Amino acid sequence: MTTEMQEIAITEEKPLLTGQADAAKDAVELAARILLDQGQEHTVETPHGVLHVTLHGSRTSRRPAILTFHDVGLDSKSCFDPLFKFEEMQEIVKNFTLIHINAPGQEEGAPAYPPGYQYPSMETIAEMIPAVLQFFNFRTVIGVGVGAGAYVLSKFTLANPDAVEGLVLVNIDTDARGWLDWAAQKEELSSNTDVVQFHRERINKASNLVNIELFWKSYNGRRDLSLDRNYTFKCPVMLVVGDQAPYEEAAVECNSKLDPTTTSFLKMADAGGLPQLTQPAKLTEAFKYFIQGMGYMASSCMTRLSRSRTTSLSSSYSMDGSRSRSRTLSQGSQGGQMPPSPSQTMEVSC
């Protein structure tokens, strides 16, 4: 009798417990979504100083993390939020962990360095990255760098080839000026003046303007990467540059020094010097192709952008006049098409 009463009591309580569990689950999921959107901020100790890093997603992913590094005058949020919070990018973001690294003293609200502070060189900053991977327990990454960040990730990749599965380099330039210095003297970016002006005002109001200047001087004093066909990246690489950017010639030259079987070259129309800010839709689509070519998200549907237009991809000429195999990809109305293999050098004007 006692057993029956206990069973009845348990049966009567089940609907209440189930409802409470569902409500608690919903609350946890909501809190998790908010946390993932804002990111988890960490201070990572390295052999050469402290780095401020923001993590989006879980550390338990078996896939490589997407690791970003920003340009001079920007921090990780201002450089990458428009791209990685873009609607179509969420299909990628939900499948990977994002690790955004701020160069020393470049994060928003960072205190200014004292007079005479010795800022680390580009090579030293690159040597700080392995500590970040170790901190988050990631063995490999897909690097995404812009300007100075592209240089830093290039140095890191050359020194740690087994740690990088793929590399996206926006505005890679081994010896020219940065975009801020260029923008001050050029008027060709008339369609993007609002973007330039916004970041100028942000920098002028920054409390760590001294730090930004130190980062710029370190980047301006960088050494040449000395790339050639015998000393180059071992992973797939996508070079990205705007068609009106000051880096176009430098990107073409860099492309000529890389392995044509693993390099893609993306030249974006109407992108200016900040394609990740001015053309996030096009860069998202290209990044999706790049990841699919590496074997990730192969069954993923294409974006609405690709379904609404046709893009032609054709092989480019290298600086020495040699040409890789030609291939054209037509993106029709059907999703789920396989991307072009990264084993070709291609110029994509979109």
XYZ file of C-alpha atoms in Angstrom:
350
model
C 0.000 0.000 0.000
C 2.800 2.318 0.884
C 4.534 1.542 -2.373
C 1.381 2.325 -4.381
C 0.925 5.646 -2.599
C 4.499 6.569 -3.326
C 4.064 5.751 -6.987
C 0.889 7.832 -7.153
C 2.647 10.754 -5.522
C 5.495 10.556 -7.992
C 3.071 10.415 -10.909
C 1.240 13.516 -9.709
C 4.466 15.488 -9.351
C 5.849 14.697 -12.828
C 4.014 17.468 -14.765
C 5.278 20.078 -12.300
C 8.837 18.800 -12.399
C 8.801 18.649 -16.190
C 7.548 22.209 -16.445
C 10.162 23.445 -14.039
C 12.886 21.589 -15.942
C 11.770 23.083 -19.265
C 11.721 26.585 -17.792
C 15.158 26.097 -16.282
C 16.470 24.724 -19.584
C 15.096 27.721 -21.481
C 16.706 30.101 -18.990
C 20.053 28.355 -19.295
C 19.909 28.402 -23.107
C 19.025 32.114 -23.096
C 21.881 32.898 -20.724
C 24.238 30.838 -22.901
C 23.180 32.700 -26.064
C 23.731 36.058 -24.379
C 27.117 34.942 -23.091
C 28.202 33.613 -26.477
C 27.110 36.824 -28.202
C 29.060 39.013 -25.772
C 31.984 36.627 -25.586
C 34.042 35.558 -22.621
C 36.940 37.885 -21.929
C 40.219 36.462 -20.684
C 43.627 37.799 -19.734
C 46.255 35.374 -20.988
C 49.763 35.369 -19.571
C 52.482 34.718 -22.156
C 56.289 34.596 -21.958
C 56.357 38.126 -23.430
C 53.522 39.792 -21.533
C 49.752 39.763 -21.221
C 47.190 39.480 -24.037
C 43.527 40.396 -23.800
C 41.494 37.700 -25.589
C 37.770 37.212 -26.204
C 36.337 33.722 -26.689
C 33.037 32.967 -28.438
C 31.774 29.387 -28.283
C 32.929 26.261 -26.506
C 36.462 25.121 -25.806
C 35.426 21.505 -26.368
C 35.004 21.720 -30.139
C 36.961 19.081 -32.057
C 37.323 21.460 -34.967
C 40.056 24.085 -35.170
C 39.248 27.418 -33.591
C 38.939 30.498 -35.788
C 41.608 32.844 -34.451
C 41.578 36.519 -35.453
C 44.077 39.344 -35.181
C 43.143 42.969 -35.912
C 44.799 45.850 -37.765
C 46.456 48.978 -36.394
C 43.959 51.546 -35.109
C 41.318 48.906 -34.455
C 40.680 46.375 -31.724
C 39.170 42.930 -32.101
C 35.601 44.226 -31.733
C 35.797 47.159 -34.139
C 37.766 45.118 -36.676
C 35.726 41.898 -36.689
C 32.276 42.408 -35.137
C 30.658 43.577 -38.419
C 31.926 40.414 -40.129
C 31.380 37.746 -37.497
C 28.023 39.151 -36.356
C 26.798 39.374 -39.951
C 23.632 37.301 -40.389
C 24.973 34.913 -43.009
C 28.164 34.347 -41.002
C 26.195 32.760 -38.149
C 26.052 29.439 -39.983
C 29.841 29.335 -39.711
C 30.104 30.834 -36.232
C 27.837 28.235 -34.654
C 30.138 25.459 -35.890
C 33.438 26.909 -34.665
C 34.942 28.509 -31.600
C 36.105 32.101 -32.171
C 39.215 33.443 -30.473
C 39.755 37.186 -30.928
C 43.209 38.398 -29.871
C 43.941 42.033 -29.087
C 47.498 43.199 -29.613
C 49.123 44.366 -26.347
C 47.378 47.454 -25.003
C 44.943 47.725 -27.923
C 41.729 46.486 -26.271
C 39.009 49.034 -25.557
C 39.658 50.863 -22.292
C 43.269 49.684 -21.981
C 45.403 51.968 -19.796
C 48.048 53.979 -21.602
C 51.603 52.711 -21.422
C 54.030 54.929 -19.511
C 56.632 57.059 -21.341
C 59.597 55.019 -22.501
C 57.678 51.741 -22.586
C 59.309 49.227 -24.942
C 56.496 47.876 -27.105
C 57.014 44.334 -28.447
C 58.042 43.772 -32.049
C 55.801 42.028 -34.554
C 57.933 38.920 -34.186
C 57.531 38.971 -30.403
C 53.757 39.403 -30.656
C 53.613 36.386 -32.972
C 55.556 34.416 -30.373
C 52.804 35.173 -27.822
C 50.113 33.306 -29.756
C 51.102 29.710 -28.793
C 50.332 30.562 -25.162
C 46.786 31.517 -26.211
C 46.235 28.165 -27.927
C 47.579 26.369 -24.887
C 45.359 28.421 -22.561
C 42.209 27.407 -24.450
C 43.473 23.891 -25.185
C 43.302 24.164 -28.987
C 45.840 22.278 -31.055
C 45.061 23.948 -34.405
C 43.395 27.110 -35.703
C 42.154 28.799 -38.860
C 43.741 32.259 -38.804
C 42.006 35.437 -39.983
C 44.166 38.565 -39.924
C 43.781 42.111 -41.232
C 46.709 44.421 -42.008
C 49.106 44.239 -39.072
C 47.157 41.220 -37.841
C 47.714 39.477 -41.174
C 51.443 40.009 -40.759
C 51.427 38.701 -37.165
C 49.493 35.564 -38.123
C 51.821 35.031 -41.076
C 54.838 35.075 -38.750
C 53.057 32.715 -36.365
C 52.131 30.318 -39.183
C 55.636 30.206 -40.627
C 57.039 29.400 -37.179
C 54.260 26.946 -36.247
C 53.063 25.307 -39.494
C 51.404 22.354 -37.738
C 49.231 24.669 -35.647
C 47.476 26.383 -38.583
C 45.025 24.542 -40.856
C 44.120 27.562 -42.970
C 44.961 31.240 -43.247
C 42.876 34.216 -44.425
C 45.027 37.322 -44.918
C 43.235 40.618 -45.570
C 45.421 43.489 -46.828
C 48.648 41.575 -46.379
C 51.576 43.894 -47.028
C 55.153 43.205 -46.027
C 56.538 46.708 -46.404
C 53.924 49.395 -47.190
C 52.023 51.824 -44.998
C 48.920 50.977 -42.977
C 45.416 51.924 -44.059
C 45.057 54.854 -41.633
C 48.140 56.619 -42.944
C 47.037 55.958 -46.493
C 43.468 57.174 -45.894
C 44.766 60.504 -44.654
C 46.311 61.252 -48.054
C 43.895 59.677 -50.533
C 40.381 60.563 -51.727
C 39.582 57.462 -53.766
C 37.530 55.984 -50.908
C 34.690 58.439 -51.383
C 32.131 55.628 -51.044
C 33.672 54.586 -47.719
C 34.410 57.977 -46.146
C 31.840 57.350 -43.416
C 33.716 54.224 -42.343
C 37.062 56.005 -42.335
C 35.643 58.998 -40.466
C 33.984 56.782 -37.864
C 37.256 55.076 -37.011
C 39.176 58.356 -37.070
C 36.812 59.783 -34.460
C 37.007 56.588 -32.408
C 40.806 56.725 -32.392
C 40.929 60.429 -31.564
C 38.752 59.787 -28.519
C 40.620 56.652 -27.441
C 42.153 56.720 -23.982
C 44.993 54.505 -25.208
C 46.092 56.632 -28.169
C 49.707 56.268 -27.015
C 49.331 52.480 -27.228
C 47.948 52.702 -30.760
C 50.936 54.794 -31.817
C 53.307 52.245 -30.294
C 51.589 49.412 -32.161
C 51.806 51.390 -35.380
C 55.529 52.057 -34.926
C 56.126 48.361 -34.264
C 54.231 47.422 -37.428
C 55.957 50.110 -39.454
C 59.320 48.702 -38.374
C 58.489 45.113 -39.286
C 60.835 42.906 -41.255
C 60.042 41.515 -44.662
C 58.456 38.074 -44.499
C 60.939 36.874 -47.159
C 58.406 34.511 -48.690
C 59.174 32.500 -51.792
C 58.086 29.193 -53.288
C 60.596 27.339 -51.076
C 59.789 29.257 -47.878
C 56.037 29.608 -47.722
C 52.895 28.529 -45.896
C 52.113 24.819 -45.654
C 48.353 25.342 -45.308
C 45.620 26.654 -47.648
C 45.720 30.469 -47.876
C 43.145 33.010 -49.048
C 44.452 36.501 -49.803
C 41.833 39.264 -49.699
C 42.165 42.863 -50.854
C 39.827 45.649 -51.958
C 40.123 46.805 -55.551
C 40.733 50.400 -54.421
C 42.980 49.556 -51.517
C 46.620 50.633 -51.288
C 47.562 46.993 -50.702
C 46.431 45.658 -54.074
C 49.884 45.548 -55.673
C 51.445 44.179 -52.485
C 48.794 41.443 -52.289
C 49.428 40.479 -55.920
C 53.153 40.332 -55.228
C 52.561 38.195 -52.137
C 50.336 35.901 -54.186
C 53.152 35.345 -56.666
C 55.398 34.095 -53.866
C 52.956 31.520 -52.478
C 52.265 27.959 -53.529
C 49.734 28.235 -56.404
C 48.237 24.846 -55.514
C 47.071 26.029 -52.087
C 46.434 29.753 -52.562
C 43.288 31.692 -53.508
C 43.284 35.396 -54.321
C 40.136 37.457 -53.705
C 39.883 40.987 -55.058
C 36.690 42.667 -53.896
C 34.990 45.495 -55.762
C 33.795 48.557 -53.818
C 35.532 47.365 -50.679
C 38.200 50.027 -50.215
C 40.764 49.394 -47.507
C 38.448 47.667 -45.045
C 36.637 44.836 -46.857
C 35.620 43.080 -43.627
C 33.679 46.226 -42.677
C 32.419 47.458 -46.046
C 31.631 44.109 -47.712
C 30.854 41.546 -44.981
C 28.391 39.660 -47.222
C 30.948 38.997 -49.958
C 33.711 38.140 -47.523
C 31.392 35.784 -45.629
C 30.613 33.896 -48.817
C 34.281 33.646 -49.759
C 35.177 32.482 -46.251
C 32.479 29.830 -46.440
C 33.939 28.526 -49.706
C 37.380 28.510 -48.117
C 36.238 26.466 -45.114
C 34.300 24.038 -47.303
C 37.396 23.561 -49.439
C 39.233 22.503 -46.292
C 36.639 19.778 -45.703
C 34.480 21.521 -43.092
C 30.745 22.216 -43.524
C 30.765 20.421 -46.883
C 27.008 19.811 -46.821
C 26.157 23.385 -45.860
C 23.768 25.334 -48.070
C 25.036 28.440 -49.794
C 24.039 31.893 -48.630
C 21.217 33.981 -50.012
C 23.851 36.184 -51.598
C 25.174 33.351 -53.729
C 21.679 32.269 -54.736
C 20.872 35.753 -55.960
C 23.790 36.152 -58.337
C 26.419 34.350 -60.376
C 30.087 34.659 -59.607
C 32.868 33.796 -61.983
C 36.120 32.499 -60.585
C 39.078 32.307 -62.930
C 42.719 31.577 -62.400
C 45.111 34.499 -62.081
C 48.538 35.146 -63.504
C 51.459 35.155 -61.142
C 54.166 37.802 -61.331
C 56.419 35.562 -63.386
C 53.744 35.042 -66.013
C 53.011 31.415 -65.224
C 49.366 30.484 -65.022
C 47.592 27.843 -63.015
C 44.775 25.671 -64.263
C 41.643 27.585 -65.237
C 38.359 26.854 -63.580
C 35.015 28.621 -63.512
C 32.378 28.089 -60.853
C 28.822 29.147 -61.515
C 26.661 29.552 -58.435
C 23.079 28.843 -59.419
C 19.883 28.731 -57.436
C 20.557 25.372 -55.823
C 22.259 25.191 -52.438
C 24.672 22.604 -51.202
C 27.151 22.935 -54.052
C 30.712 21.977 -53.290
C 33.196 24.859 -53.283
C 36.225 25.163 -55.496
C 39.190 23.242 -54.213
C 41.764 25.385 -52.424
C 44.385 23.660 -54.573
C 44.300 26.419 -57.172
C 45.371 30.033 -57.361
C 42.315 32.044 -58.260
C 41.415 35.677 -58.625
C 37.834 36.389 -57.636
C 36.415 39.771 -58.560
C 33.040 40.237 -56.924
